[in-house]
mmCIF file of C-alpha atoms in Angstrom:
data_model
loop_
_atom_site.group_PDB
_atom_site.id
_atom_site.type_symbol
_atom_site.label_atom_id
_atom_site.label_comp_id
_atom_site.label_asym_id
_atom_site.label_seq_id
_atom_site.Cartn_x
_atom_site.Cartn_y
_atom_site.Cartn_z
ATOM 1 C CA MET A 1 80.313 91.293 81.284
ATOM 2 C CA LYS A 2 80.994 94.136 83.742
ATOM 3 C CA HIS A 3 79.204 97.419 83.239
ATOM 4 C CA TYR A 4 80.357 100.555 85.037
ATOM 5 C CA LYS A 5 78.301 103.659 85.615
ATOM 6 C CA LYS A 6 78.861 106.654 83.382
ATOM 7 C CA THR A 7 80.223 109.900 84.784
ATOM 8 C CA TYR A 8 76.834 111.605 84.982
ATOM 9 C CA GLU A 9 75.394 108.552 86.760
ATOM 10 C CA ILE A 10 78.164 108.720 89.374
ATOM 11 C CA LYS A 11 77.500 112.415 89.927
ATOM 12 C CA ASN A 12 73.740 111.895 90.178
ATOM 13 C CA MET A 13 74.321 109.077 92.643
ATOM 14 C CA ALA A 14 76.537 111.381 94.710
ATOM 15 C CA LYS A 15 73.837 114.084 94.717
ATOM 16 C CA ASP A 16 71.262 111.604 95.980
ATOM 17 C CA LYS A 17 73.596 110.292 98.690
ATOM 18 C CA MET A 18 74.351 113.828 99.908
ATOM 19 C CA GLU A 19 70.742 114.935 100.210
ATOM 20 C CA ASN A 20 70.148 116.460 103.682
ATOM 21 C CA LYS A 21 73.655 115.401 104.760
ATOM 22 C CA TYR A 22 75.718 118.480 103.931
ATOM 23 C CA GLY A 23 75.917 119.803 107.498
ATOM 24 C CA GLY A 24 78.277 117.187 108.915
ATOM 25 C CA ALA A 25 80.107 116.823 105.607
ATOM 26 C CA ILE A 26 80.890 120.529 105.456
ATOM 27 C CA LEU A 27 82.020 120.454 109.073
ATOM 28 C CA ILE A 28 84.486 117.595 108.574
ATOM 29 C CA MET A 29 85.949 119.229 105.468
ATOM 30 C CA LEU A 30 86.290 122.567 107.277
ATOM 31 C CA LEU A 31 87.952 120.913 110.256
ATOM 32 C CA SER A 32 90.439 119.147 107.986
ATOM 33 C CA ALA A 33 91.225 122.378 106.123
ATOM 34 C CA LEU A 34 91.550 124.326 109.394
ATOM 35 C CA ILE A 35 94.015 121.865 110.925
ATOM 36 C CA SER A 36 96.083 121.721 107.731
ATOM 37 C CA GLY A 37 96.015 125.486 107.324
ATOM 38 C CA ILE A 38 97.131 126.185 110.895
ATOM 39 C CA VAL A 39 100.033 123.716 110.663
ATOM 40 C CA ARG A 40 101.259 125.028 107.295
ATOM 41 C CA LEU A 41 100.816 128.670 108.295
ATOM 42 C CA SER A 42 102.791 128.072 111.487
ATOM 43 C CA ILE A 43 105.648 126.410 109.587
ATOM 44 C CA ASN A 44 105.744 129.183 106.967
ATOM 45 C CA SER A 45 105.695 131.889 109.639
ATOM 46 C CA VAL A 46 108.563 130.305 111.569
ATOM 47 C CA CYS A 47 110.446 129.764 108.299
ATOM 48 C CA THR A 48 110.143 133.426 107.280
ATOM 49 C CA ALA A 49 111.200 134.675 110.715
ATOM 50 C CA THR A 50 114.143 132.260 110.847
ATOM 51 C CA MET A 51 115.338 133.185 107.347
ATOM 52 C CA ASN A 52 115.208 136.886 108.160
ATOM 53 C CA THR A 53 117.115 136.318 111.417
ATOM 54 C CA VAL A 54 119.795 134.180 109.755
ATOM 55 C CA TYR A 55 120.252 136.700 106.957
ATOM 56 C CA ALA A 56 120.454 139.603 109.427
ATOM 57 C CA MET A 57 123.082 137.770 111.499
ATOM 58 C CA THR A 58 125.207 136.361 108.658
ATOM 59 C CA GLY A 59 124.409 138.513 105.648
ATOM 60 C CA SER A 60 124.509 135.295 103.631
ATOM 61 C CA ALA A 61 121.717 134.634 101.136
ATOM 62 C CA GLY A 62 123.005 131.061 100.816
ATOM 63 C CA ALA A 63 122.448 130.387 104.526
ATOM 64 C CA ALA A 64 118.919 131.791 104.291
ATOM 65 C CA THR A 65 118.244 129.603 101.248
ATOM 66 C CA GLY A 66 119.496 126.575 103.160
ATOM 67 C CA ILE A 67 117.020 127.342 105.941
ATOM 68 C CA SER A 68 114.291 127.601 103.305
ATOM 69 C CA PHE A 69 115.070 124.112 101.965
ATOM 70 C CA LEU A 70 115.039 122.766 105.517
ATOM 71 C CA PHE A 71 111.563 124.129 106.106
ATOM 72 C CA ASP A 72 110.440 122.842 102.691
ATOM 73 C CA ALA A 73 111.380 119.367 103.905
ATOM 74 C CA LEU A 74 109.429 120.023 107.098
ATOM 75 C CA LEU A 75 106.398 121.021 105.020
ATOM 76 C CA ILE A 76 106.633 117.742 103.095
ATOM 77 C CA ILE A 77 106.800 115.746 106.326
ATOM 78 C CA SER A 78 103.833 117.647 107.742
ATOM 79 C CA GLY A 79 101.976 117.070 104.477
ATOM 80 C CA ILE A 80 102.480 113.322 104.860
ATOM 81 C CA LEU A 81 101.227 113.392 108.450
ATOM 82 C CA LEU A 82 98.253 115.591 107.614
ATOM 83 C CA GLY A 83 97.473 113.389 104.622
ATOM 84 C CA VAL A 84 96.487 110.599 106.991
ATOM 85 C CA MET A 85 93.299 112.594 107.625
ATOM 86 C CA ASN A 86 92.262 111.701 104.067
ATOM 87 C CA ALA A 87 91.729 108.142 105.279
ATOM 88 C CA GLY A 88 89.207 109.493 107.777
ATOM 89 C CA ILE A 89 87.526 111.595 105.090
ATOM 90 C CA ALA A 90 87.266 108.518 102.849
ATOM 91 C CA LEU A 91 85.754 106.547 105.750
ATOM 92 C CA TYR A 92 83.247 109.302 106.516
ATOM 93 C CA PHE A 93 81.922 109.476 102.949
ATOM 94 C CA LEU A 94 81.948 105.713 102.481
ATOM 95 C CA ASN A 95 79.829 105.438 105.615
ATOM 96 C CA LEU A 96 77.404 108.015 104.233
ATOM 97 C CA ALA A 97 77.309 106.311 100.831
ATOM 98 C CA CYS A 98 76.572 102.913 102.389
ATOM 99 C CA GLY A 99 73.935 104.228 104.778
ATOM 100 C CA HIS A 100 76.065 103.709 107.879
ATOM 101 C CA THR A 101 76.589 106.118 110.758
ATOM 102 C CA ALA A 102 79.195 108.749 109.934
ATOM 103 C CA SER A 103 80.911 110.813 112.637
ATOM 104 C CA ILE A 104 83.311 113.741 112.755
ATOM 105 C CA ARG A 105 85.573 111.401 114.759
ATOM 106 C CA ASP A 106 86.102 109.476 111.517
ATOM 107 C CA LEU A 107 88.528 112.238 110.476
ATOM 108 C CA PHE A 108 91.155 110.873 112.871
ATOM 109 C CA TYR A 109 90.576 107.186 112.073
ATOM 110 C CA GLY A 110 93.940 106.855 110.326
ATOM 111 C CA PHE A 111 95.793 107.985 113.446
ATOM 112 C CA ARG A 112 93.916 105.592 115.715
ATOM 113 C CA THR A 113 94.064 102.381 113.679
ATOM 114 C CA ASP A 114 97.302 100.888 112.285
ATOM 115 C CA SER A 115 98.608 104.326 111.299
ATOM 116 C CA GLY A 116 101.724 102.880 109.639
ATOM 117 C CA LYS A 117 99.946 101.748 106.483
ATOM 118 C CA PHE A 118 98.056 105.035 106.215
ATOM 119 C CA LEU A 119 101.360 106.917 106.469
ATOM 120 C CA VAL A 120 102.796 104.809 103.622
ATOM 121 C CA ILE A 121 99.843 105.665 101.386
ATOM 122 C CA SER A 122 99.961 109.334 102.360
ATOM 123 C CA ALA A 123 103.710 109.412 101.667
ATOM 124 C CA ALA A 124 103.172 107.924 98.196
ATOM 125 C CA LEU A 125 100.505 110.506 97.345
ATOM 126 C CA THR A 126 102.438 113.451 98.805
ATOM 127 C CA LEU A 127 105.823 112.545 97.329
ATOM 128 C CA SER A 128 104.402 111.865 93.866
ATOM 129 C CA HIS A 129 102.929 115.371 93.904
ATOM 130 C CA THR A 130 106.124 116.947 95.255
ATOM 131 C CA LEU A 131 108.602 115.173 92.985
ATOM 132 C CA CYS A 132 106.557 115.802 89.847
ATOM 133 C CA LEU A 133 105.478 119.407 90.418
ATOM 134 C CA TRP A 134 108.076 120.956 92.739
ATOM 135 C CA PRO A 135 110.743 121.490 90.018
ATOM 136 C CA GLY A 136 108.312 123.622 88.010
ATOM 137 C CA GLN A 137 107.365 125.610 91.122
ATOM 138 C CA TYR A 138 111.028 126.199 91.994
ATOM 139 C CA LEU A 139 111.863 127.390 88.473
ATOM 140 C CA GLY A 140 108.786 129.615 88.551
ATOM 141 C CA GLN A 141 110.049 131.242 91.744
ATOM 142 C CA ASN A 142 113.342 131.976 89.994
ATOM 143 C CA TYR A 143 111.422 133.668 87.188
ATOM 144 C CA PHE A 144 109.477 135.891 89.596
ATOM 145 C CA ALA A 145 112.727 136.754 91.376
ATOM 146 C CA THR A 146 114.682 137.628 88.227
ATOM 147 C CA ARG A 147 111.980 138.272 85.589
ATOM 148 C CA GLU A 148 114.198 136.494 83.066
ATOM 149 C CA LEU A 149 112.214 134.877 80.255
ATOM 150 C CA THR A 150 114.520 131.846 80.210
ATOM 151 C CA TRP A 151 113.418 130.838 83.717
ATOM 152 C CA LEU A 152 109.769 131.132 82.651
ATOM 153 C CA LEU A 153 110.339 128.798 79.702
ATOM 154 C CA TYR A 154 112.152 126.314 81.936
ATOM 155 C CA ALA A 155 109.313 126.502 84.472
ATOM 156 C CA LEU A 156 106.607 125.900 81.867
ATOM 157 C CA ALA A 157 108.537 122.956 80.417
ATOM 158 C CA ALA A 158 109.059 121.450 83.876
ATOM 159 C CA ILE A 159 105.388 121.884 84.788
ATOM 160 C CA ALA A 160 104.272 120.263 81.523
ATOM 161 C CA ALA A 161 106.650 117.324 82.008
ATOM 162 C CA GLY A 162 105.677 116.990 85.654
ATOM 163 C CA LEU A 163 101.957 116.904 84.861
ATOM 164 C CA CYS A 164 102.497 114.242 82.195
ATOM 165 C CA ILE A 165 103.959 112.029 84.919
ATOM 166 C CA TYR A 166 101.845 113.125 87.866
ATOM 167 C CA ILE A 167 98.383 112.771 86.326
ATOM 168 C CA PRO A 168 98.598 109.046 85.432
ATOM 169 C CA VAL A 169 100.500 108.212 88.627
ATOM 170 C CA SER A 170 98.073 110.062 90.901
ATOM 171 C CA LEU A 171 95.048 108.555 89.161
ATOM 172 C CA GLY A 172 96.569 105.102 89.552
ATOM 173 C CA ILE A 173 96.789 105.363 93.350
ATOM 174 C CA ALA A 174 94.039 107.924 94.016
ATOM 175 C CA LEU A 175 91.648 105.413 95.593
ATOM 176 C CA SER A 176 94.213 103.804 97.893
ATOM 177 C CA PHE A 177 92.634 105.155 101.079
ATOM 178 C CA TYR A 178 89.255 103.737 100.072
ATOM 179 C CA LEU A 179 90.861 100.424 99.171
ATOM 180 C CA VAL A 180 92.743 100.032 102.452
ATOM 181 C CA LEU A 181 89.452 100.529 104.298
ATOM 182 C CA ASP A 182 87.926 97.736 102.214
ATOM 183 C CA PHE A 183 90.941 95.444 102.690
ATOM 184 C CA PRO A 184 92.262 96.295 106.180
ATOM 185 C CA GLN A 185 94.437 93.182 106.239
ATOM 186 C CA ASN A 186 96.686 94.617 103.499
ATOM 187 C CA SER A 187 99.766 96.712 104.225
ATOM 188 C CA GLY A 188 100.212 100.171 102.758
ATOM 189 C CA LYS A 189 102.538 98.884 100.033
ATOM 190 C CA GLU A 190 100.170 96.036 99.150
ATOM 191 C CA THR A 191 97.270 98.475 98.978
ATOM 192 C CA LEU A 192 99.124 100.801 96.604
ATOM 193 C CA SER A 193 100.036 97.866 94.377
ATOM 194 C CA LEU A 194 96.461 96.562 94.395
ATOM 195 C CA CYS A 195 95.063 100.009 93.622
ATOM 196 C CA TRP A 196 97.446 100.378 90.682
ATOM 197 C CA ARG A 197 96.232 97.063 89.245
ATOM 198 C CA ILE A 198 92.549 97.794 89.831
ATOM 199 C CA MET A 199 92.820 101.209 88.181
ATOM 200 C CA ARG A 200 94.181 99.821 84.930
ATOM 201 C CA GLY A 201 91.681 100.845 82.300
ATOM 202 C CA GLN A 202 89.797 102.975 84.839
ATOM 203 C CA ARG A 203 92.017 106.035 85.089
ATOM 204 C CA ARG A 204 90.323 107.684 82.144
ATOM 205 C CA ARG A 205 86.924 107.346 83.850
ATOM 206 C CA LEU A 206 88.228 108.947 87.042
ATOM 207 C CA PHE A 207 89.970 111.702 85.072
ATOM 208 C CA LEU A 208 86.726 112.543 83.231
ATOM 209 C CA LEU A 209 84.868 112.589 86.546
ATOM 210 C CA GLU A 210 87.349 115.114 87.925
ATOM 211 C CA LEU A 211 87.218 117.230 84.758
ATOM 212 C CA GLY A 212 83.439 117.355 85.114
ATOM 213 C CA PHE A 213 83.814 119.405 88.291
ATOM 214 C CA LEU A 214 85.790 122.217 86.618
ATOM 215 C CA PRO A 215 82.735 124.334 85.671
ATOM 216 C CA LEU A 216 81.482 124.125 89.267
ATOM 217 C CA MET A 217 84.930 125.101 90.526
ATOM 218 C CA LEU A 218 84.844 128.217 88.357
ATOM 219 C CA LEU A 219 81.438 129.122 89.753
ATOM 220 C CA CYS A 220 82.773 128.622 93.284
ATOM 221 C CA ILE A 221 85.637 131.007 92.538
ATOM 222 C CA LEU A 222 83.124 133.589 91.316
ATOM 223 C CA SER A 223 81.279 133.147 94.628
ATOM 224 C CA PHE A 224 84.505 134.175 96.445
ATOM 225 C CA GLY A 225 85.088 130.564 97.449
ATOM 226 C CA ILE A 226 81.865 130.128 99.415
ATOM 227 C CA GLY A 227 80.593 127.526 96.966
ATOM 228 C CA PHE A 228 83.481 125.222 97.810
ATOM 229 C CA LEU A 229 81.773 124.537 101.154
ATOM 230 C CA TRP A 230 79.225 122.462 99.213
ATOM 231 C CA LEU A 231 81.367 121.411 96.278
ATOM 232 C CA GLU A 232 84.066 119.669 98.329
ATOM 233 C CA PRO A 233 81.640 117.268 100.074
ATOM 234 C CA TYR A 234 79.905 116.621 96.746
ATOM 235 C CA MET A 235 83.233 115.740 95.121
ATOM 236 C CA GLN A 236 84.254 113.489 98.005
ATOM 237 C CA MET A 237 80.951 111.637 97.751
ATOM 238 C CA ALA A 238 81.470 111.273 94.003
ATOM 239 C CA TYR A 239 84.863 109.631 94.669
ATOM 240 C CA ALA A 240 83.229 107.278 97.174
ATOM 241 C CA CYS A 241 80.507 106.398 94.659
ATOM 242 C CA PHE A 242 83.119 105.856 91.958
ATOM 243 C CA PHE A 243 84.961 103.463 94.266
ATOM 244 C CA LEU A 244 81.796 101.534 95.133
ATOM 245 C CA ASP A 245 80.921 101.223 91.442
ATOM 246 C CA LEU A 246 84.473 100.151 90.636
ATOM 247 C CA MET A 247 84.381 97.384 93.231
ATOM 248 C CA ASN A 248 80.796 96.276 92.489
ATOM 249 C CA PRO A 249 80.014 96.860 88.800
ATOM 250 C CA ARG A 250 76.745 95.710 87.312
ATOM 251 C CA SER A 251 76.788 92.493 85.307
ATOM 252 C CA ILE A 252 75.083 92.486 81.909
#
């Protein structure tokens, strides 16, 4: 009979694995956030300038809105490309968890090695988030633009419906980057399918693990975000430990 670790055991295991290893872990998370932030900020800045120029030249709000949708698509594409770095983050923390050498260079592993399958996994994760949550965000923007209560109700309904779909879907494929590192012979599509099967009956455990970090997240917010420098590596190690436990449960 298989026996999986409880949530607190996973978190304690992650704490032990991270002892005296926060320096490099914080650096790789900061580098990932910096690259993503620069790319997204650049796209948003160009989008705003382009929209203002188009509106000034044409006087058409519709043309400006069309430009906005174009840049939204560009943000999604960039999100897929940047998401490949998550494969490197998974590799880094798996190496730490297994006692192997971990390097900042691991961050770009997905771009160096058979990047096609990592792009497929990143696309699945990014698009599931976008398709499920974007409608609620769009309706929310309409509310803030018009202040009409009807838009707010539509937005809340769309967000609730989107979360009901997104949470189980995202949990079902959340460990795909870890899995493709463990089974490098599989394609991206095969990895997603395998992850979905492996996570049957395990999504609740992963969901509870993630919920367990909420109090720490609130404390990090109260620290003006400084605490996230340590919380993010801790969470990533917890995911790695969860994956290792999932693949190698104790037998009783």
